[in-house]
Short mmCIF file of C-alpha atoms and ligand atoms in Angstrom, two decimals:
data_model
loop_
_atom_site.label_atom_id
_atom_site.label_comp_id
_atom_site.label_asym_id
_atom_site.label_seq_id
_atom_site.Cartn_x
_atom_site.Cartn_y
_atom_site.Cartn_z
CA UNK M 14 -48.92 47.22 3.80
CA UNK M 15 -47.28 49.74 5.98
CA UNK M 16 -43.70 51.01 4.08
CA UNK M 17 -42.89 52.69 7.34
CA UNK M 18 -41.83 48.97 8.76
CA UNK M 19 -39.77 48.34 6.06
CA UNK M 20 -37.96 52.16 6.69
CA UNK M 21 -37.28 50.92 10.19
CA UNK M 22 -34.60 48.50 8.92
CA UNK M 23 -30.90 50.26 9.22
CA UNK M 24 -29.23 51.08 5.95
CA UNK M 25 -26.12 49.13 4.49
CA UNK M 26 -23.85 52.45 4.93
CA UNK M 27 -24.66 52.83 8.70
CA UNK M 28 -23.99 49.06 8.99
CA UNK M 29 -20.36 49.15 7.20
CA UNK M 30 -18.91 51.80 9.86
CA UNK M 31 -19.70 49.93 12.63
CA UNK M 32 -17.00 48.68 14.25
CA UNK M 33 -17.52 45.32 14.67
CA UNK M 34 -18.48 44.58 11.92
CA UNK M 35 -15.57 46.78 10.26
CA UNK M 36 -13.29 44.42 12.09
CA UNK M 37 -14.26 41.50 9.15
CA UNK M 38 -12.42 43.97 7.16
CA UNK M 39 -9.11 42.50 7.95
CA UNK M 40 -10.09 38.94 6.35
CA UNK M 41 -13.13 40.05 4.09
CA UNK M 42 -13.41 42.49 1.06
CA UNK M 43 -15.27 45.70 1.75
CA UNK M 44 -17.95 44.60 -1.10
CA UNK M 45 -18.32 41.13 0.28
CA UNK M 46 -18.84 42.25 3.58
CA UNK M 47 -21.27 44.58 1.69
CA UNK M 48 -23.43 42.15 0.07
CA UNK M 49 -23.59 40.19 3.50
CA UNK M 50 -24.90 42.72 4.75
CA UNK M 51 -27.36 43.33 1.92
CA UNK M 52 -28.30 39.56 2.09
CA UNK M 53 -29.18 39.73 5.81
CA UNK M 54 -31.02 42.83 5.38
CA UNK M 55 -33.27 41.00 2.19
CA UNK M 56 -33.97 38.30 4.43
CA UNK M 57 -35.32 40.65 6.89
CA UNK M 58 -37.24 42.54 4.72
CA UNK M 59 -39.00 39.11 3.41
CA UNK M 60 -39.76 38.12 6.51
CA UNK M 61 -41.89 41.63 7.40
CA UNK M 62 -43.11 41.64 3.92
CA UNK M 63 -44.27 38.15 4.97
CA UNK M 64 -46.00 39.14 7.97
CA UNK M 65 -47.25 42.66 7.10
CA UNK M 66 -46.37 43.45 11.10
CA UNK M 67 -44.80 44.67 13.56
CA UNK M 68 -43.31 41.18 15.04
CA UNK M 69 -41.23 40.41 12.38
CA UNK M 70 -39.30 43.95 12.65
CA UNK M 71 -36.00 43.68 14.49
CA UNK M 72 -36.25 44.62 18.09
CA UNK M 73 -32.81 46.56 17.80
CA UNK M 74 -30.28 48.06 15.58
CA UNK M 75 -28.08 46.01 17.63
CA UNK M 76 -30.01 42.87 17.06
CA UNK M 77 -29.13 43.68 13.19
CA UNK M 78 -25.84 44.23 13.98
CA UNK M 79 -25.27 40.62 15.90
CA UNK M 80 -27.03 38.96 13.27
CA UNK M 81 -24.79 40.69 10.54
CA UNK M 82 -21.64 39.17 12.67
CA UNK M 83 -22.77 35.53 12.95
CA UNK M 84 -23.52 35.80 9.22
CA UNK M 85 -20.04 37.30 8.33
CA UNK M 86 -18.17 34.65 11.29
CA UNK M 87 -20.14 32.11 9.18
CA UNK M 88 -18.85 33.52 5.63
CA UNK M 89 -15.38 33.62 6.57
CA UNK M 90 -15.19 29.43 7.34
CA UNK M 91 -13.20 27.74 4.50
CA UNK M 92 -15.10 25.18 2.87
CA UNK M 93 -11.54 23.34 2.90
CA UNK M 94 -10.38 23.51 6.65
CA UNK M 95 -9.12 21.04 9.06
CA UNK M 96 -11.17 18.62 10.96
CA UNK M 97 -10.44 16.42 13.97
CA UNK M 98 -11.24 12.68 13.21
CA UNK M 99 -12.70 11.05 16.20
CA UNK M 100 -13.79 8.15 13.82
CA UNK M 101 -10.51 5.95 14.01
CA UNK M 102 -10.64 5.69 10.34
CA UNK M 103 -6.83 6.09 9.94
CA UNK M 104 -7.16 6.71 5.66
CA UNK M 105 -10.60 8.41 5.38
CA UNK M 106 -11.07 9.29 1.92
CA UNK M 107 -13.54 12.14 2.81
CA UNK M 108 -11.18 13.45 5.17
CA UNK M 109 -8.06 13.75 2.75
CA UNK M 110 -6.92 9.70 3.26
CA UNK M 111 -3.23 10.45 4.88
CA UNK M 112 -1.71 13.24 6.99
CA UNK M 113 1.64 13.53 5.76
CA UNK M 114 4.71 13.61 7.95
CA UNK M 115 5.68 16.97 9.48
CA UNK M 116 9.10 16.68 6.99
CA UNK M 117 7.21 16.59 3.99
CA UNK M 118 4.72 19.05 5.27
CA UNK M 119 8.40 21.44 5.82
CA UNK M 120 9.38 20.30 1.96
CA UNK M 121 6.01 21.50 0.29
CA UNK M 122 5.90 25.23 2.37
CA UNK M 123 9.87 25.17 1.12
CA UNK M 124 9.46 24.46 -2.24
CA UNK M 125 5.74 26.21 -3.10
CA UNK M 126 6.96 30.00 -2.01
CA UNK M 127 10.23 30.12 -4.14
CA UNK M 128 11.81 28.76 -7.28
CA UNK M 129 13.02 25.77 -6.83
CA UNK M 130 15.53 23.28 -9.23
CA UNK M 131 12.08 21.55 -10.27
CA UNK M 132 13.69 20.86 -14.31
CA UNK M 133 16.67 22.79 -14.07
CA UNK M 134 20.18 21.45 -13.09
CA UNK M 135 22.77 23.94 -11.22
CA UNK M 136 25.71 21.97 -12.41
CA UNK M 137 25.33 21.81 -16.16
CA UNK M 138 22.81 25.24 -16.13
CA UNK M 139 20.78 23.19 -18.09
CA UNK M 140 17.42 22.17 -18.13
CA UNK M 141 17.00 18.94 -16.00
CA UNK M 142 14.07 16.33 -15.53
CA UNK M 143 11.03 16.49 -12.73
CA UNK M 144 11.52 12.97 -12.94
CA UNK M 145 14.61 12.76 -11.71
CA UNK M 146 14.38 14.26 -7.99
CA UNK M 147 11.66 11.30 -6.86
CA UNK M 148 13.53 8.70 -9.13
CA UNK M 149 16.71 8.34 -7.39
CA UNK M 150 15.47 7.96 -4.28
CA UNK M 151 12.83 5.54 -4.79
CA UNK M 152 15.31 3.89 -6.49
CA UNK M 153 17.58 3.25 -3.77
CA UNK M 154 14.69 2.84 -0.69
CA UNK M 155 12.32 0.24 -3.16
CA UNK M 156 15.38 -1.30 -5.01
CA UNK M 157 13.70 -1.03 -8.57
CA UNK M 158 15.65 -0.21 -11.36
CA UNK M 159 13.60 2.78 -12.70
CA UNK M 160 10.44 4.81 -10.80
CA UNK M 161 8.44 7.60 -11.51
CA UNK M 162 5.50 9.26 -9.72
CA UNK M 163 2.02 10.58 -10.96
CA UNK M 164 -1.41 12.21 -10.15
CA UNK M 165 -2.51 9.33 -8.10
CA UNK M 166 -2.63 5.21 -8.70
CA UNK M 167 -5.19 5.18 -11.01
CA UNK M 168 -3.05 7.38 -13.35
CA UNK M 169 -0.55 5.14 -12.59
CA UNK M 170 -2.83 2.48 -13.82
CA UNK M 171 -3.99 4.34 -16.87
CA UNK M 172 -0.62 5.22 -18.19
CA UNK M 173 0.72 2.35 -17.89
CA UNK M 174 -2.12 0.57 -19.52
CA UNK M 175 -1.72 2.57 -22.47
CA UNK M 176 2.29 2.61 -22.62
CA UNK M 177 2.15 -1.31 -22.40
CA UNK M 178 -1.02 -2.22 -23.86
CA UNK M 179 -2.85 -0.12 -26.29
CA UNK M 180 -4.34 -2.10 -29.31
CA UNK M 181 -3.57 -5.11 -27.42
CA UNK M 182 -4.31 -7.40 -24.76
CA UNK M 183 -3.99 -7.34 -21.01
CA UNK M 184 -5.00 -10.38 -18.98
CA UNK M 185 -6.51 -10.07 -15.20
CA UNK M 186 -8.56 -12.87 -13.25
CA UNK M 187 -12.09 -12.34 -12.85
CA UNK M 188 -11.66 -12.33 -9.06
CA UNK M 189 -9.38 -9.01 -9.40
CA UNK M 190 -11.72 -7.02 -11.22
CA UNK M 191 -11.73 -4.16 -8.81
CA UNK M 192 -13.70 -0.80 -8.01
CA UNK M 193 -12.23 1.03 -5.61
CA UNK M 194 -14.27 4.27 -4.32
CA UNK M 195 -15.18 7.12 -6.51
CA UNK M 196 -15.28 5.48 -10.34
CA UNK M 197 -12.18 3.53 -10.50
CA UNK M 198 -13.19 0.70 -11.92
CA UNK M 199 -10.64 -1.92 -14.00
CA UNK M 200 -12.85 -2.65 -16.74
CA UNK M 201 -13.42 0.21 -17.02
CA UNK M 202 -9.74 2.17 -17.14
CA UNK M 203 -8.76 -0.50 -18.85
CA UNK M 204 -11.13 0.65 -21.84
CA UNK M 205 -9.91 4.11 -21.51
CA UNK M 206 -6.53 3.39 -22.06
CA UNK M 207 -7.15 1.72 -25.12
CA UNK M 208 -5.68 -1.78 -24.16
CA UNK M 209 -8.45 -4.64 -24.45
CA UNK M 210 -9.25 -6.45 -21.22
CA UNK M 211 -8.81 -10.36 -21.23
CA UNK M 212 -10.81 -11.72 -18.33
CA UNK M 213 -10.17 -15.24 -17.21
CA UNK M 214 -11.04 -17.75 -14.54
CA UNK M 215 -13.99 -17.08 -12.17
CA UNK M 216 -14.68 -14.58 -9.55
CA UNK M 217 -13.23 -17.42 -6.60
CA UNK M 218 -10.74 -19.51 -8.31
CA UNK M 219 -8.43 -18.73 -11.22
CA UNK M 220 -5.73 -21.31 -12.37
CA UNK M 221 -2.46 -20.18 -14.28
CA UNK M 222 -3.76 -22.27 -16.50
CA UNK M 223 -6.37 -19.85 -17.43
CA UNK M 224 -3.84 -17.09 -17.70
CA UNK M 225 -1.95 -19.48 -20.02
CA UNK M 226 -4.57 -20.56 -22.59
CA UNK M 227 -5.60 -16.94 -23.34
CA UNK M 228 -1.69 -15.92 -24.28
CA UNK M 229 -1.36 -14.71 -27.92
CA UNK M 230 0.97 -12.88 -30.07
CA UNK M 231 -1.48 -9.73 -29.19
CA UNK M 232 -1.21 -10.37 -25.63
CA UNK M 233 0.88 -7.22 -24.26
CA UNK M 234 0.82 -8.10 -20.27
CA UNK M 235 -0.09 -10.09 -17.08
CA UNK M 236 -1.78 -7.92 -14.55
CA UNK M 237 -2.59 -8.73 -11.18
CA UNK M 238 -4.73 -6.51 -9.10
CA UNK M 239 -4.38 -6.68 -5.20
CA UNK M 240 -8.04 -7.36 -3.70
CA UNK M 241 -7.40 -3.90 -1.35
CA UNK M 242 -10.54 -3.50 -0.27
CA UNK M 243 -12.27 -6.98 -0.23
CA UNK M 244 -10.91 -10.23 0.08
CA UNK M 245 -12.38 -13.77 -1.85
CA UNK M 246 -12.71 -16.48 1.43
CA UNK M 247 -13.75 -20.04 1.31
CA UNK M 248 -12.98 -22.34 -1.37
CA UNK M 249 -10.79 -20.40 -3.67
CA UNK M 250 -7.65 -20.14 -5.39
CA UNK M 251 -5.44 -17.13 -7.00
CA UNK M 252 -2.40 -17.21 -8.62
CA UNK M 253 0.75 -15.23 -7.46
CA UNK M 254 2.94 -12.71 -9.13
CA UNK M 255 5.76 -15.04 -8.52
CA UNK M 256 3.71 -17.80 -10.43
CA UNK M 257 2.53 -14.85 -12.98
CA UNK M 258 6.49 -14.24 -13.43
CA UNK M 259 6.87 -17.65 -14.40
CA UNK M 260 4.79 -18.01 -17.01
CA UNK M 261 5.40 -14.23 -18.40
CA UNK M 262 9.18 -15.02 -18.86
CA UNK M 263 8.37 -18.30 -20.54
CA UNK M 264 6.18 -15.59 -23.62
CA UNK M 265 7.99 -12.72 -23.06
CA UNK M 266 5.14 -10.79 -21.39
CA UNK M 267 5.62 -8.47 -18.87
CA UNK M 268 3.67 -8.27 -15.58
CA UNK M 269 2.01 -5.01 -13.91
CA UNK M 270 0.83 -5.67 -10.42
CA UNK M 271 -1.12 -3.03 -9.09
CA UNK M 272 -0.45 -2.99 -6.00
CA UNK M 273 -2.77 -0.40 -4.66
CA UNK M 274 -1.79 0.80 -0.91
CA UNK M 275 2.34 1.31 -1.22
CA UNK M 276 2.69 -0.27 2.43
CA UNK M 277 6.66 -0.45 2.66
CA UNK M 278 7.27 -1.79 6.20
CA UNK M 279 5.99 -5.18 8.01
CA UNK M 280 2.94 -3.93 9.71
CA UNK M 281 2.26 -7.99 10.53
CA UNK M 282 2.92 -7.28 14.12
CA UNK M 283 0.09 -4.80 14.44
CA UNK M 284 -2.79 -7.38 12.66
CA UNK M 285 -2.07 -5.27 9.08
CA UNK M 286 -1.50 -8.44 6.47
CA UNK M 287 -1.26 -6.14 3.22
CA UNK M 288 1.62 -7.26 0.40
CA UNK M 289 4.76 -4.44 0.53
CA UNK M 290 6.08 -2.73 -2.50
CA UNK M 291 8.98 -4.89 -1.99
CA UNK M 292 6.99 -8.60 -2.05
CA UNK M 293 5.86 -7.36 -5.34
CA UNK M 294 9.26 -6.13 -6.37
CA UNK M 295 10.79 -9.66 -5.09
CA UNK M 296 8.42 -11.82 -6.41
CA UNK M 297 9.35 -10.64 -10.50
CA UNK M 298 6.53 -7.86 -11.08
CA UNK M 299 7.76 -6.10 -13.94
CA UNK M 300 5.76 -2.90 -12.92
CA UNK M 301 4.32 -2.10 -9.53
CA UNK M 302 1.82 0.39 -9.30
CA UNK M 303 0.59 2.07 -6.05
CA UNK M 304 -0.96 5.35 -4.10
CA UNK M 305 1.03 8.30 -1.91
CA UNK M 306 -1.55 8.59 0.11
CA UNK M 307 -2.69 5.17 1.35
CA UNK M 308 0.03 3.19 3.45
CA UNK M 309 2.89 4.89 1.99
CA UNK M 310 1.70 7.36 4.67
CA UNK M 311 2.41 10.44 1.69
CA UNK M 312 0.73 12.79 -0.34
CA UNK M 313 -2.20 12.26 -3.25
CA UNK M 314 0.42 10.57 -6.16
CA UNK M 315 0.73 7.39 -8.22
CA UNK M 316 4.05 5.70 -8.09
CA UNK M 317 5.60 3.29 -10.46
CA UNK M 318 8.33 1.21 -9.98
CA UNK M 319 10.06 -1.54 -12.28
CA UNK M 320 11.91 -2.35 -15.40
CA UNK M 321 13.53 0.38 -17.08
CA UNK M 322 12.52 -0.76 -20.53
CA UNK M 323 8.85 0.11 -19.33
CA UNK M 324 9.22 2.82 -16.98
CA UNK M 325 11.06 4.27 -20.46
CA UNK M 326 7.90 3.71 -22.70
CA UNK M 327 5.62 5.10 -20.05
CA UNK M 328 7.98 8.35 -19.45
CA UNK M 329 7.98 9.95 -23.11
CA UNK M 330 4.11 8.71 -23.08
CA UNK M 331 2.15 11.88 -24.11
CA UNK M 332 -0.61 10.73 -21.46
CA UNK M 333 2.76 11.44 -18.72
CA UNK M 334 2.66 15.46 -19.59
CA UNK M 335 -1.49 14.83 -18.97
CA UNK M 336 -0.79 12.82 -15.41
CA UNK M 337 2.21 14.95 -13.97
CA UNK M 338 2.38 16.11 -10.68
CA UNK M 339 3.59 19.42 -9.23
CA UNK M 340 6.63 20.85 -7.90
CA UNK M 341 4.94 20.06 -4.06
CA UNK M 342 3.70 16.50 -4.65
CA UNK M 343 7.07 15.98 -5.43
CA UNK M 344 8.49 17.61 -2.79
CA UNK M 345 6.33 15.77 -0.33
CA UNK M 346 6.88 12.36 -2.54
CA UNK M 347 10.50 12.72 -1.75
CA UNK M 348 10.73 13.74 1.76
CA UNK M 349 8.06 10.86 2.57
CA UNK M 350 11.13 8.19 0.91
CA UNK M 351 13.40 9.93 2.79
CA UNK M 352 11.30 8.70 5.59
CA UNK M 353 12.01 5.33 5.09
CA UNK M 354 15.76 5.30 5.53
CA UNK M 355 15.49 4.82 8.74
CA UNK M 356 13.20 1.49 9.16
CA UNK M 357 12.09 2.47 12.92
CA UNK M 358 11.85 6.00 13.14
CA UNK M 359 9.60 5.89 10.23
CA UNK M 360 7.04 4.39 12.09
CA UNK M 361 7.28 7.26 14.23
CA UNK M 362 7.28 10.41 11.89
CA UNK M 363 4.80 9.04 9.44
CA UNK M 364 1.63 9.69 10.53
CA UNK M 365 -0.32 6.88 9.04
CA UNK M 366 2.14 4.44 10.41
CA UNK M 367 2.54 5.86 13.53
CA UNK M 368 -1.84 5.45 14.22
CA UNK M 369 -1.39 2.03 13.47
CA UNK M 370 1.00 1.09 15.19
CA UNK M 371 0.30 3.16 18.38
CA UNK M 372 0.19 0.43 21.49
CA UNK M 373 -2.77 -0.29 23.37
CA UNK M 374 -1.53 1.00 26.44
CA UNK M 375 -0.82 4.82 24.83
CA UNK M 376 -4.08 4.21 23.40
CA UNK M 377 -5.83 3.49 26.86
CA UNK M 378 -3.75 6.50 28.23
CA UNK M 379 -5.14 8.88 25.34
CA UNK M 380 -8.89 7.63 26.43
CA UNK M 381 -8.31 7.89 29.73
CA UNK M 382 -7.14 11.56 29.67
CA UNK M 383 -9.64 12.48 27.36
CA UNK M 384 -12.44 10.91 29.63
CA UNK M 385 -10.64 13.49 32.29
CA UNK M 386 -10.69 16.46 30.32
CA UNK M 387 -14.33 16.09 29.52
CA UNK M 388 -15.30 15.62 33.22
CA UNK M 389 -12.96 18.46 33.98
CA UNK M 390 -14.67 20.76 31.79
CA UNK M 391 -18.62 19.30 31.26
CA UNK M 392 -19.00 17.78 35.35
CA UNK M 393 -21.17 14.83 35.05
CA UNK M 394 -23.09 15.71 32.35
CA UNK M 395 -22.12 13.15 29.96
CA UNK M 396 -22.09 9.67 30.59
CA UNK M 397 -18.35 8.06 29.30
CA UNK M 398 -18.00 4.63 29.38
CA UNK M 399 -14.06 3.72 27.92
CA UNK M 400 -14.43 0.36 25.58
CA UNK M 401 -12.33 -1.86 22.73
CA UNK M 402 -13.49 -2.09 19.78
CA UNK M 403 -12.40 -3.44 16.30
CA UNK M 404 -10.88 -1.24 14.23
CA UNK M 405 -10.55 -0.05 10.75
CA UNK M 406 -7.47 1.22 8.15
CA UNK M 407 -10.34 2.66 5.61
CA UNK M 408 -9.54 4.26 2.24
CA UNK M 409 -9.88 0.57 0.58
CA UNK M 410 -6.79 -0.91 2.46
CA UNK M 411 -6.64 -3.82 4.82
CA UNK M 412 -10.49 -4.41 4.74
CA UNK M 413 -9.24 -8.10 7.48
CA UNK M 414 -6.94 -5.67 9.27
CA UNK M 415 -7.33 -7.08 13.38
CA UNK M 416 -7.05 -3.42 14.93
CA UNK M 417 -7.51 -3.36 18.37
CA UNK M 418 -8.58 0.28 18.79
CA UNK M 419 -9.85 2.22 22.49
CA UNK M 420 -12.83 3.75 22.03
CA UNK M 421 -15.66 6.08 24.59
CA UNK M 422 -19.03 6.07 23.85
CA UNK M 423 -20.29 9.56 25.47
CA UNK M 424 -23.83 9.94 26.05
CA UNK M 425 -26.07 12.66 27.16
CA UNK M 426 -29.32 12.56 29.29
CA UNK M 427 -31.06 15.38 27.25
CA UNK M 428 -29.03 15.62 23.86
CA UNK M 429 -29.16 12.64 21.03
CA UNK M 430 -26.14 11.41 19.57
CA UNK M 431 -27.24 12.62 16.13
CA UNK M 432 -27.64 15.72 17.72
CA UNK M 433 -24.02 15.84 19.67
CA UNK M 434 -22.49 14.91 16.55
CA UNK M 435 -23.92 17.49 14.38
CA UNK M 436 -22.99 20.29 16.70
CA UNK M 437 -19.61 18.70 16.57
CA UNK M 438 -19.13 19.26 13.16
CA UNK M 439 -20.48 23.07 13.48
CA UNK M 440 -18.10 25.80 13.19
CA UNK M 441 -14.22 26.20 12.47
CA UNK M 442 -12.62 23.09 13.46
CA UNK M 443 -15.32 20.30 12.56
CA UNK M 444 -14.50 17.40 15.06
CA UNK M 445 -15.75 14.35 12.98
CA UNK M 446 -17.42 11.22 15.07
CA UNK M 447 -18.69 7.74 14.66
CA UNK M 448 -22.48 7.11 15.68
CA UNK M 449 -23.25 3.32 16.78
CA UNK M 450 -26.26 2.22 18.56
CA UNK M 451 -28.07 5.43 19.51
CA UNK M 452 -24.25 6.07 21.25
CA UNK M 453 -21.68 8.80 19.88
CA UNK M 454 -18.22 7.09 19.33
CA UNK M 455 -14.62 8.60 19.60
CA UNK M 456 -12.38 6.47 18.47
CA UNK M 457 -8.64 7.60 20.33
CA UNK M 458 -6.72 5.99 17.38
CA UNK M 459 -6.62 9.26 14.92
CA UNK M 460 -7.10 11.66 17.61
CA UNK M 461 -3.57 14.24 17.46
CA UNK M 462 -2.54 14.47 21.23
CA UNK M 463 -3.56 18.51 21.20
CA UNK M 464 -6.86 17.45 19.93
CA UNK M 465 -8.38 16.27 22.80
CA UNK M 466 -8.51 19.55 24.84
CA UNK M 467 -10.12 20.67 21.94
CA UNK M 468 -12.86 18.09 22.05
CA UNK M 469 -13.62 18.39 25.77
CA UNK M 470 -13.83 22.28 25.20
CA UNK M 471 -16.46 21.67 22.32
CA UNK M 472 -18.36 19.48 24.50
CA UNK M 473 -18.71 21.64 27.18
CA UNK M 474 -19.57 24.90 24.42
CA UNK M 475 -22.47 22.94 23.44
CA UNK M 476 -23.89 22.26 26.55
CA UNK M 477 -23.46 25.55 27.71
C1 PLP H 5 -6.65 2.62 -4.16
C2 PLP H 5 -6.39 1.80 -5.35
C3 PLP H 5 -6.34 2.36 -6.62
C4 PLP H 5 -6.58 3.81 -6.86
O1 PLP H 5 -5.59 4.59 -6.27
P1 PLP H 5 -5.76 6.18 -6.12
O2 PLP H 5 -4.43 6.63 -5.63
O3 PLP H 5 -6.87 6.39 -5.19
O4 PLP H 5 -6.07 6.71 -7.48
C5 PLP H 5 -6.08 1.53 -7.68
N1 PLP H 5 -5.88 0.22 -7.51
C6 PLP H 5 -5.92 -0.36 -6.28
C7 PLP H 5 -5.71 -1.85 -6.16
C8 PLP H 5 -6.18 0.41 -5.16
O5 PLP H 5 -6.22 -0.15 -3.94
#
């Protein structure tokens, strides 16, 4: 083996006072941009060790050099960044579920940076409650009596669970045993919380009756769980909270509905058929549970609403210091209520509401420009064909939601659509697509207006 190939490779102190790749300096420690450098170098020196000649020796200082700068562009990408989501997948749980409204986006960058009334209350100079902030207003926007927010619904779940029903039992139909993405499971938070799980009737039919003849002095609550992401068809019967109520008030035995997506406006007039927070509210729950960041259109939280009496037990809980959220959920909890004072605009500002509720014709529009700006900037390379299609809430909601959603299918002569997808997820600003018969897919729906010069421009990068 010849040493003198391995001399020919530059040294890492040469490298660092260059000035290109000096300029990483401004977004990259000195010593990480040092061990890049080391770690390209390695590689190179493998690769002639490897080879044992001359080919595998870099043609050029420079070459080193360019190589250096696509590794350091590539170190510098957060592994958390923003993507565009071409899929129409308005909640997409891999892609953070919902974009919160631009006022609760304001409330979080407000609150984070400074110190903030979080438990302290200027009036008395006291210290105040977290708890109070979120309370009043969901309060007056849901109507409940009492409310408090946690680390997500199936906190909500848990810590309710084991305010009401620890060492006792809870009673849910067989048909509403639920597992919603990622390991929430009833059974199976039911366990953890301590409270035993009564199942009754059968996975398509349960009776009240059933709830009925399981009712015991140990019996601590009536739970129904809303089917979010599947629904029981055919021959099949369920009984309602209302009915639930009924029969609860006759024991004495409260009823937690878990409501799971926190929709609080009619969405009936855009195909969405999904229960509100206030249909469970009006039909007697006792406790509704749901997410932030499903239909509520907020941030990652669990909200509970109800009875005082058992928003009470669940608030000096010890498992409530274990679930609490921060200073910015709460922020963004609060300006996402504030949202819905206003019925109509709401629809607007929210983000989630306002991508499914966007008409067909703004939709078409959105495709149609988009079509244009990838003509505009790719010629005819790509074939675009502009199509309907049925679309999709996601993140467990809705699963018989009757979207109507605009959709082009973009196809290339030389590239695959595995391929064109892939390079659309390369770089800074992943741009995230649906793939469906051999064709690539993007779906207009949950495409930001000032995103689709962006996707025309990555096109026509990776042709060029
Ligand atoms: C989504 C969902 C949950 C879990 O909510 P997270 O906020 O994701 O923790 C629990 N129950 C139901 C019915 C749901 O739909």
């Amino acid at each position: 083996m010849d040493s003198n190939l391995l001399r020919k490779l530059p040294k890492v102190d040469d490298l660092l006072n260059e000035t290109e790749i000096q300029s990483f300096e401004r977004e990259l420690p000195r010593e990480v941009i040092a061990d890049k450098i080391r770690e390209v170098l390695d590689e190179k020196r493998k690769s002639i060790l490897l080879s044992k000649d001359e080919t595998s020796v870099p043609q050029s200082y420079e070459s080193v050099v360019l190589d250096i700068v696509a590794a350091l562009s590539l170190s510098k990408i957060k592994t958390l960044r923003r993507t565009i989501n071409a899929t129409g997948v308005v909640l997409h749980t891999n892609l953070g579920r919902a974009n919160i409204s631009a006022k609760a986006v304001n409330a979080i960058s407000e609150i984070a940076g400074r110190y903030s009334t979080l438990e302290y209350d200027p009036d008395t100079g006291k210290r105040g409650s977290r708890h109070t902030h979120t309370e009043e207003i969901i309060k007056k926007i849901t109507g409940a009596e009492a409310a408090m927010v946690v680390n997500n619904n199936a906190a909500a779940t848990m810590l309710c669970l084991a305010a009401l029903g620890r060492n006792r039992e809870v009673i849910v139909s067989r048909g509403e045993l639920v597992e919603i993405g990622g390991s929430f499971r009833i059974p199976e938070i039911m366990q953890e919380s301590g409270a035993a799980l009564v199942e009754v009737g059968t996975t398509n039919k349960t009776h009240l009756s059933d709830y009925e003849s399981k009712i015991n002095e140990n019996t601590a609550a009536l739970m129904k769980v809303h089917t979010s992401n599947y629904e029981i068809i055919g021959f099949t019967e369920t009984v309602s909270v209302a009915e639930l109520k009924e029969l609860g008030k006759k024991h004495n035995i409260p009823v937690i509905f878990d409501l799971g997506s926190g929709l609080m406006t009619d969405l009936k007039a855009y195909g969405i058929y999904e229960p509100t927070v206030f249909d469970g509210l009006k039909e007697g729950a006792d406790v509704v549970l749901f997410s932030g960041d499903k239909l509520l259109g907020g941030p990652q939280a669990g909200v509970i609403v109800g009875k005082k009496e058992y928003l009470d037990l669940m608030k000096v809980h010890p498992l409530a210091r274990v679930l609490r959220v921060d200073k910015m959920t709460l922020a963004a909890i609060l300006a996402t209520f504030e949202e819905y004072y206003d019925a109509e605009e709401c629809k607007k500002n929210i983000p989630v509401l306002s991508m499914l509720t966007t008409d067909r014709d703004t939709l078409k529009c959105r495709a149609e420009y988009l079509a244009q700006q990838i003509r505009d900037k790719c010629g005819d390379e790509f074939t675009i064909k502009i199509m309907t299609e049925k679309g999709m809430v996601g993140g467990g909601s809705a699963p018989s939601a009757v979207l109507e959603n605009i959709v082009l299918t973009v196809t290339h002569p030389k590239i695959s659509a595995n391929k064109l997808a892939q390079s659309l997820r390369q770089g800074e600003l992943p741009i995230i697509v649906r793939i469906h018969d051999d064709k690539m897919i993007l779906d207009v729906r949950t495409i930001f207006d000032e995103e689709l010069i962006m996707i025309a421009q990555k096109l026509s990068d990776i042709i060029a």
